[in-house]
Short mmCIF file of C-alpha atoms in Angstrom, two decimals:
data_model
loop_
_atom_site.label_atom_id
_atom_site.label_comp_id
_atom_site.label_asym_id
_atom_site.label_seq_id
_atom_site.Cartn_x
_atom_site.Cartn_y
_atom_site.Cartn_z
CA MET A 25 21.94 18.09 -1.39
CA ASN A 26 18.75 19.43 0.18
CA LYS A 27 19.13 20.64 3.74
CA LYS A 28 17.41 18.60 6.40
CA VAL A 29 14.46 18.93 8.73
CA SER A 30 15.44 18.32 12.37
CA CYS A 31 12.72 17.04 14.72
CA PHE A 32 13.48 17.32 18.45
CA GLY A 33 11.43 15.67 21.19
CA GLU A 34 10.92 12.68 23.46
CA LEU A 35 10.61 9.17 22.08
CA LEU A 36 7.89 7.24 23.88
CA LEU A 37 6.72 3.66 23.95
CA ARG A 38 2.92 3.48 23.76
CA LEU A 39 1.27 0.45 25.33
CA SER A 40 -2.32 0.06 24.12
CA PRO A 41 -4.39 -2.37 26.16
CA VAL A 42 -7.77 -3.68 25.08
CA LEU A 43 -9.91 -2.96 28.14
CA ASP A 44 -12.48 -5.11 29.94
CA ARG A 45 -9.46 -7.07 31.19
CA GLN A 46 -8.75 -8.54 27.75
CA TRP A 47 -5.10 -7.49 28.03
CA ILE A 48 -4.85 -9.45 31.28
CA HIS A 49 -6.43 -12.59 29.83
CA SER A 50 -4.22 -12.48 26.73
CA ALA A 51 -1.12 -11.54 28.76
CA SER A 52 -0.18 -9.03 26.07
CA MET A 53 -0.74 -5.55 24.73
CA PRO A 54 0.61 -3.90 21.55
CA VAL A 55 3.65 -1.65 21.89
CA PHE A 56 4.18 1.25 19.47
CA VAL A 57 7.36 3.30 19.12
CA GLY A 58 6.33 6.93 18.85
CA GLY A 59 6.37 10.41 20.23
CA ALA A 60 4.98 13.49 18.51
CA GLU A 61 8.20 14.64 16.86
CA LEU A 62 9.22 11.13 15.79
CA ASN A 63 5.81 10.73 14.16
CA VAL A 64 6.44 13.93 12.20
CA ALA A 65 9.90 12.73 11.17
CA THR A 66 8.51 9.36 10.08
CA ALA A 67 5.95 10.98 7.79
CA LEU A 68 8.49 13.36 6.27
CA ALA A 69 10.89 10.49 5.58
CA LYS A 70 8.04 8.55 3.97
CA TRP A 71 7.49 11.57 1.71
CA ASN A 72 11.19 11.72 0.79
CA LEU A 73 12.19 14.81 2.74
CA PRO A 74 15.67 14.62 4.31
CA VAL A 75 15.02 14.43 8.04
CA GLU A 76 16.85 13.76 11.30
CA TYR A 77 15.51 12.96 14.75
CA SER A 78 17.06 14.30 17.94
CA THR A 79 16.22 12.88 21.36
CA ALA A 80 17.84 11.34 24.45
CA LEU A 81 17.79 7.61 25.18
CA PRO A 82 19.52 5.38 27.73
CA ASP A 83 22.52 3.45 26.46
CA ASN A 84 21.11 -0.08 26.37
CA TYR A 85 20.02 -2.78 23.93
CA LEU A 86 16.41 -1.55 23.74
CA SER A 87 17.58 1.90 22.65
CA ARG A 88 19.92 0.39 20.06
CA GLU A 89 17.07 -1.67 18.58
CA ILE A 90 14.87 1.43 18.50
CA CYS A 91 17.61 3.41 16.75
CA GLU A 92 17.96 0.66 14.14
CA HIS A 93 14.18 0.74 13.66
CA ILE A 94 14.25 4.53 13.15
CA ALA A 95 17.22 4.39 10.77
CA GLN A 96 15.44 1.78 8.64
CA LYS A 97 12.73 4.39 8.03
CA ASN A 98 15.35 6.65 6.40
CA ILE A 99 15.45 9.00 9.39
CA GLY A 100 18.87 10.26 10.43
CA ILE A 101 19.80 9.23 13.97
CA ARG A 102 23.13 11.09 14.17
CA PRO A 103 21.83 13.67 16.73
CA ILE A 104 20.42 11.09 19.18
CA GLN A 105 22.10 11.48 22.56
CA PHE A 106 22.68 8.54 24.91
CA SER A 107 22.25 9.61 28.52
CA GLY A 108 20.00 8.92 31.48
CA GLU A 109 18.38 5.70 32.65
CA ARG A 110 15.03 4.99 30.99
CA ILE A 111 12.71 5.36 28.01
CA GLY A 112 9.42 7.12 28.69
CA THR A 113 6.23 5.11 28.26
CA TYR A 114 2.50 5.70 28.39
CA TYR A 115 -0.65 3.62 28.37
CA LEU A 116 -3.57 4.47 26.13
CA PRO A 117 -6.58 2.18 25.56
CA GLN A 118 -7.12 1.33 21.92
CA GLY A 119 -9.36 3.75 20.01
CA THR A 120 -8.90 6.76 22.32
CA ASP A 121 -6.64 9.78 21.89
CA LEU A 122 -4.11 11.67 23.97
CA LYS A 123 -6.64 14.30 25.02
CA ASN A 124 -8.65 11.49 26.61
CA GLY A 125 -8.54 11.14 30.37
CA GLY A 126 -7.58 7.48 29.94
CA VAL A 127 -3.94 8.24 29.17
CA ILE A 128 -1.48 7.14 31.88
CA TYR A 129 2.03 8.56 31.57
CA ASP A 130 5.05 6.74 32.96
CA ARG A 131 7.80 9.07 31.77
CA LYS A 132 9.12 10.68 34.94
CA TYR A 133 12.93 10.56 35.16
CA SER A 134 13.21 9.43 31.54
CA SER A 135 16.41 10.16 29.64
CA PHE A 136 14.75 12.98 27.73
CA GLY A 137 12.98 14.33 30.80
CA SER A 138 16.35 14.48 32.58
CA LEU A 139 17.96 16.77 30.00
CA LYS A 140 19.42 20.02 31.30
CA PRO A 141 20.68 23.18 29.60
CA GLY A 142 24.16 22.80 28.15
CA MET A 143 23.91 19.05 27.55
CA ILE A 144 23.19 19.30 23.81
CA ASP A 145 25.65 20.55 21.20
CA TRP A 146 23.21 22.57 19.11
CA ASP A 147 25.80 23.46 16.49
CA GLU A 148 26.16 19.74 15.84
CA VAL A 149 22.42 19.00 15.94
CA LEU A 150 21.68 21.86 13.53
CA ARG A 151 24.45 21.08 11.05
CA ASP A 152 23.06 21.09 7.48
CA VAL A 153 19.57 21.79 8.85
CA ARG A 154 17.03 24.03 7.11
CA TRP A 155 14.05 23.47 9.43
CA PHE A 156 13.87 22.83 13.20
CA HIS A 157 10.66 21.40 14.66
CA PHE A 158 9.59 20.76 18.24
CA SER A 159 6.33 20.66 20.18
CA ALA A 160 4.76 22.01 23.35
CA ILE A 161 4.89 18.55 24.91
CA SER A 162 8.61 18.80 25.67
CA PRO A 163 8.53 22.04 27.70
CA ALA A 164 5.61 20.57 29.65
CA LEU A 165 7.92 17.96 31.20
CA THR A 166 10.28 20.01 33.38
CA GLU A 167 11.54 23.56 33.58
CA ASP A 168 14.98 22.29 32.55
CA VAL A 169 13.62 20.63 29.42
CA ALA A 170 11.76 23.86 28.61
CA ALA A 171 15.10 25.67 28.86
CA VAL A 172 16.69 23.07 26.55
CA CYS A 173 13.91 23.67 24.01
CA ARG A 174 14.56 27.40 24.28
CA GLU A 175 18.27 26.77 23.62
CA GLY A 176 17.44 24.81 20.48
CA ALA A 177 14.87 27.25 19.12
CA ALA A 178 17.14 30.23 19.80
CA ALA A 179 20.15 28.52 18.19
CA ALA A 180 18.10 27.63 15.12
CA ALA A 181 16.65 31.13 14.79
CA ALA A 182 20.13 32.65 15.10
CA LYS A 183 21.27 30.50 12.17
CA GLY A 184 18.32 31.59 10.01
CA ILE A 185 16.71 28.15 10.23
CA THR A 186 12.91 28.00 10.00
CA VAL A 187 11.47 27.06 13.40
CA SER A 188 8.07 25.39 13.86
CA ILE A 189 6.11 24.33 16.91
CA ASP A 190 3.02 22.20 17.47
CA LEU A 191 0.97 23.68 20.31
CA ASN A 192 -0.25 20.32 21.53
CA PHE A 193 -1.61 20.81 25.03
CA ARG A 194 -1.59 17.93 27.51
CA ALA A 195 -3.44 18.80 30.70
CA SER A 196 -1.93 15.77 32.44
CA LEU A 197 1.56 17.27 32.04
CA TRP A 198 2.71 20.71 33.30
CA LYS A 199 3.22 19.45 36.86
CA TYR A 200 6.36 21.35 37.84
CA GLY A 201 4.81 24.50 39.28
CA LYS A 202 4.74 26.72 36.23
CA LYS A 203 1.70 27.55 34.13
CA PRO A 204 2.07 27.00 30.38
CA ALA A 205 1.56 30.71 29.69
CA GLU A 206 4.59 31.45 31.89
CA ILE A 207 6.85 29.24 29.75
CA MET A 208 5.55 28.98 26.19
CA PRO A 209 5.75 32.63 25.04
CA SER A 210 9.54 32.61 25.43
CA LEU A 211 9.64 29.64 23.04
CA VAL A 212 7.10 30.79 20.47
CA GLU A 213 8.96 34.08 20.05
CA TYR A 214 11.61 32.14 18.06
CA CYS A 215 9.07 30.39 15.81
CA ASP A 216 8.11 31.09 12.20
CA VAL A 217 5.35 28.47 11.92
CA VAL A 218 2.79 27.57 14.61
CA MET A 219 0.27 24.75 14.43
CA GLY A 220 -2.46 24.03 16.97
CA ASN A 221 -6.05 25.02 17.59
CA ILE A 222 -7.83 27.97 19.15
CA TRP A 223 -8.20 26.21 22.51
CA ALA A 224 -4.52 25.22 22.72
CA ALA A 225 -3.50 28.81 21.92
CA ASN A 226 -5.59 29.88 24.89
CA SER A 227 -4.25 27.21 27.25
CA LEU A 228 -0.59 27.61 26.29
CA LEU A 229 -0.26 31.27 25.35
CA GLY A 230 -3.21 32.94 27.05
CA ILE A 231 -4.71 34.08 23.74
CA GLU A 232 -8.40 34.78 24.24
CA VAL A 233 -10.97 32.23 23.10
CA ASP A 234 -14.75 32.36 23.28
CA PRO A 235 -15.45 29.88 26.11
CA GLU A 236 -18.81 28.91 24.61
CA ILE A 237 -17.90 28.69 20.93
CA HIS A 238 -17.95 24.89 21.05
CA LEU A 239 -21.60 25.10 22.16
CA HIS A 240 -22.97 27.46 19.52
CA GLY A 241 -20.28 27.84 16.87
CA ASN A 242 -20.55 26.72 13.25
CA LYS A 243 -17.76 26.35 10.70
CA HIS A 244 -17.87 30.04 9.80
CA ASP A 245 -17.52 30.99 13.48
CA PHE A 246 -14.61 28.62 14.05
CA LEU A 247 -12.71 29.83 10.99
CA ALA A 248 -13.29 33.46 11.95
CA HIS A 249 -12.00 32.71 15.44
CA ALA A 250 -8.93 31.03 13.93
CA THR A 251 -8.09 34.26 12.12
CA LYS A 252 -8.70 36.25 15.30
CA THR A 253 -6.29 33.94 17.13
CA ALA A 254 -3.73 34.25 14.32
CA VAL A 255 -3.88 38.06 14.36
CA ALA A 256 -3.39 38.12 18.14
CA MET A 257 -0.51 35.68 17.89
CA GLN A 258 1.30 37.60 15.15
CA LYS A 259 0.87 40.87 17.02
CA ARG A 260 2.46 39.32 20.09
CA PHE A 261 5.10 37.26 18.24
CA PRO A 262 6.21 39.19 15.14
CA LYS A 263 8.48 36.37 13.92
CA VAL A 264 5.47 34.07 13.43
CA LYS A 265 4.40 34.21 9.79
CA THR A 266 2.21 31.13 9.38
CA ILE A 267 -0.46 29.78 11.75
CA ALA A 268 -2.46 26.61 11.15
CA ASN A 269 -5.50 25.56 13.18
CA THR A 270 -7.22 22.19 13.11
CA PHE A 271 -10.86 21.43 13.91
CA ARG A 272 -11.85 17.85 14.69
CA PHE A 273 -15.30 17.01 16.01
CA ASP A 274 -16.81 13.66 16.94
CA GLN A 275 -19.80 12.75 14.77
CA GLY A 276 -22.45 10.17 15.61
CA ASP A 277 -21.25 6.77 16.80
CA GLY A 278 -17.50 6.79 16.21
CA GLY A 279 -17.38 9.24 13.30
CA ILE A 280 -15.29 12.37 12.69
CA LEU A 281 -15.75 15.78 11.06
CA TYR A 282 -12.41 17.39 10.18
CA TYR A 283 -11.14 20.59 8.57
CA ALA A 284 -8.28 23.03 9.05
CA SER A 285 -7.25 26.61 8.37
CA LEU A 286 -4.04 28.39 7.42
CA ASP A 287 -3.50 32.08 8.15
CA THR A 288 -0.54 33.72 6.42
CA ALA A 289 0.27 37.10 4.86
CA GLY A 290 -3.08 38.53 6.00
CA GLN A 291 -5.15 35.83 4.26
CA GLN A 292 -6.95 32.73 5.47
CA TYR A 293 -7.12 29.48 3.54
CA HIS A 294 -9.16 26.51 4.70
CA SER A 295 -9.33 22.89 3.71
CA THR A 296 -12.21 20.90 2.34
CA GLU A 297 -14.49 19.50 5.04
CA LEU A 298 -13.70 15.82 5.60
CA VAL A 299 -16.11 13.32 7.17
CA ALA A 300 -15.67 9.68 8.19
CA ALA A 301 -18.32 7.40 9.66
CA ARG A 302 -15.65 5.33 11.42
CA ILE A 303 -12.04 5.83 12.41
CA VAL A 304 -9.32 3.38 13.45
CA ASP A 305 -6.91 5.31 15.70
CA LYS A 306 -6.87 8.96 16.78
CA VAL A 307 -3.24 8.95 17.90
CA GLY A 308 -0.84 10.78 15.61
CA SER A 309 -3.30 12.60 13.36
CA GLY A 310 -2.07 15.99 14.59
CA ASP A 311 1.53 14.92 14.02
CA CYS A 312 0.61 13.87 10.50
CA PHE A 313 -0.98 17.28 9.94
CA MET A 314 2.21 18.95 11.16
CA ALA A 315 4.26 16.84 8.77
CA GLY A 316 1.97 17.80 5.89
CA LEU A 317 2.32 21.45 6.83
CA ILE A 318 6.12 21.22 6.90
CA TYR A 319 6.13 19.28 3.62
CA GLY A 320 4.12 21.91 1.78
CA LEU A 321 5.98 24.90 3.20
CA TYR A 322 9.37 23.23 2.67
CA HIS A 323 8.50 22.80 -1.02
CA LYS A 324 7.09 26.36 -1.17
CA HIS A 325 3.67 25.18 -2.33
CA ALA A 326 0.77 27.62 -2.61
CA PRO A 327 -1.09 28.13 0.72
CA GLN A 328 -4.26 26.35 -0.44
CA GLU A 329 -2.24 23.31 -1.51
CA VAL A 330 -0.37 23.37 1.79
CA ILE A 331 -3.52 23.27 3.92
CA GLU A 332 -5.21 20.62 1.76
CA THR A 333 -2.12 18.41 1.98
CA ALA A 334 -1.87 18.78 5.75
CA ALA A 335 -5.59 18.22 6.40
CA ASN A 336 -5.88 15.22 4.08
CA ALA A 337 -2.74 13.66 5.53
CA ALA A 338 -4.17 14.03 9.05
CA PHE A 339 -7.55 12.67 7.98
CA GLY A 340 -5.91 9.64 6.40
CA LYS A 341 -3.99 8.94 9.60
CA LEU A 342 -7.31 8.53 11.42
CA MET A 343 -7.82 5.38 9.31
CA GLU A 344 -4.50 3.82 10.36
CA LYS A 345 -3.45 1.94 13.47
CA GLY A 346 -0.20 2.97 15.12
CA ASP A 347 1.52 6.22 16.02
CA ALA A 348 2.96 7.28 12.66
CA THR A 349 1.43 7.30 9.21
CA ASN A 350 2.26 4.84 6.46
CA GLN A 351 0.55 6.91 3.75
CA ASP A 352 2.61 7.91 0.73
CA MET A 353 2.14 11.32 -0.83
CA GLU A 354 0.41 9.86 -3.87
CA THR A 355 -2.35 8.47 -1.64
CA ILE A 356 -2.82 11.88 -0.01
CA LYS A 357 -2.98 13.62 -3.39
CA LYS A 358 -5.62 11.15 -4.59
CA ARG A 359 -7.70 11.90 -1.49
CA ILE A 360 -7.43 15.63 -2.20
CA SER A 361 -8.63 15.06 -5.76
CA ALA A 362 -11.49 12.86 -4.57
CA HIS A 363 -12.73 15.52 -2.16
CA GLY A 364 -11.92 18.50 -4.37
#
């Protein structure tokens, strides 16, 4: 039996109103079950990787229905802990993304946000696990949750489990009196695989970025800067062996330009440039990229195949509504061939 991927993070309910008061007139708004790490787990399960999801939920009927929903996606729910009082939620108008100022979080005092060191049995969570994944969103919640993430990453590293992190930066979080660069380095030091972008590496780790590159940079400049960021990261965190950076730029009226890079073993690999005139939903594309990255590295694919899989998975997610992808791997491979 193949060993599992364990994804650890907060489950969130996303409420997506249609603005101009339409949600008031219709007395409704769509609700999506998500969260960055659950989105990763959902994609991996869709692609037939053995995966479990670890989080904290209150012990009530809503949580039980959510757990049934997750289990039906072939995601293991054994590590889910029942504690605390509430499920975190957030509001995001349809068509925007989590970097947009329109996001409204309502997750304070959630079950996950109330976790404290010592509450999780990491030996149990990491049983039969080959890969442990978490993101920079969790340590942004509270200093205690950051310490819990450190516990998990350290326990996984001590067991020889591959550890990955998504450096997703949320400016609207980090409200507990610590700067990200005071917290994140002590987590990244346990990681083997890091995904993010050159700006997130600056915000979360203090790695230098050209403050005007977005004004004058072209693709060559961005890819060169990605390697510069990777070199700085590996010098500072010797355990990190693989660094992926994504580049997503708005194009025209609702379009997207997308590509990504992978730096490993002193070489850079970059994906085909992907362009769409229209997109459906920006939420979850980074999570889908992370899942594609894990998928390729888990199967020990060649670096170029890994980055093409991750980038094309993320690009496909931009054409889907909802938090997690419904693409199968065959669809992603066909897209790679079409753009190859």
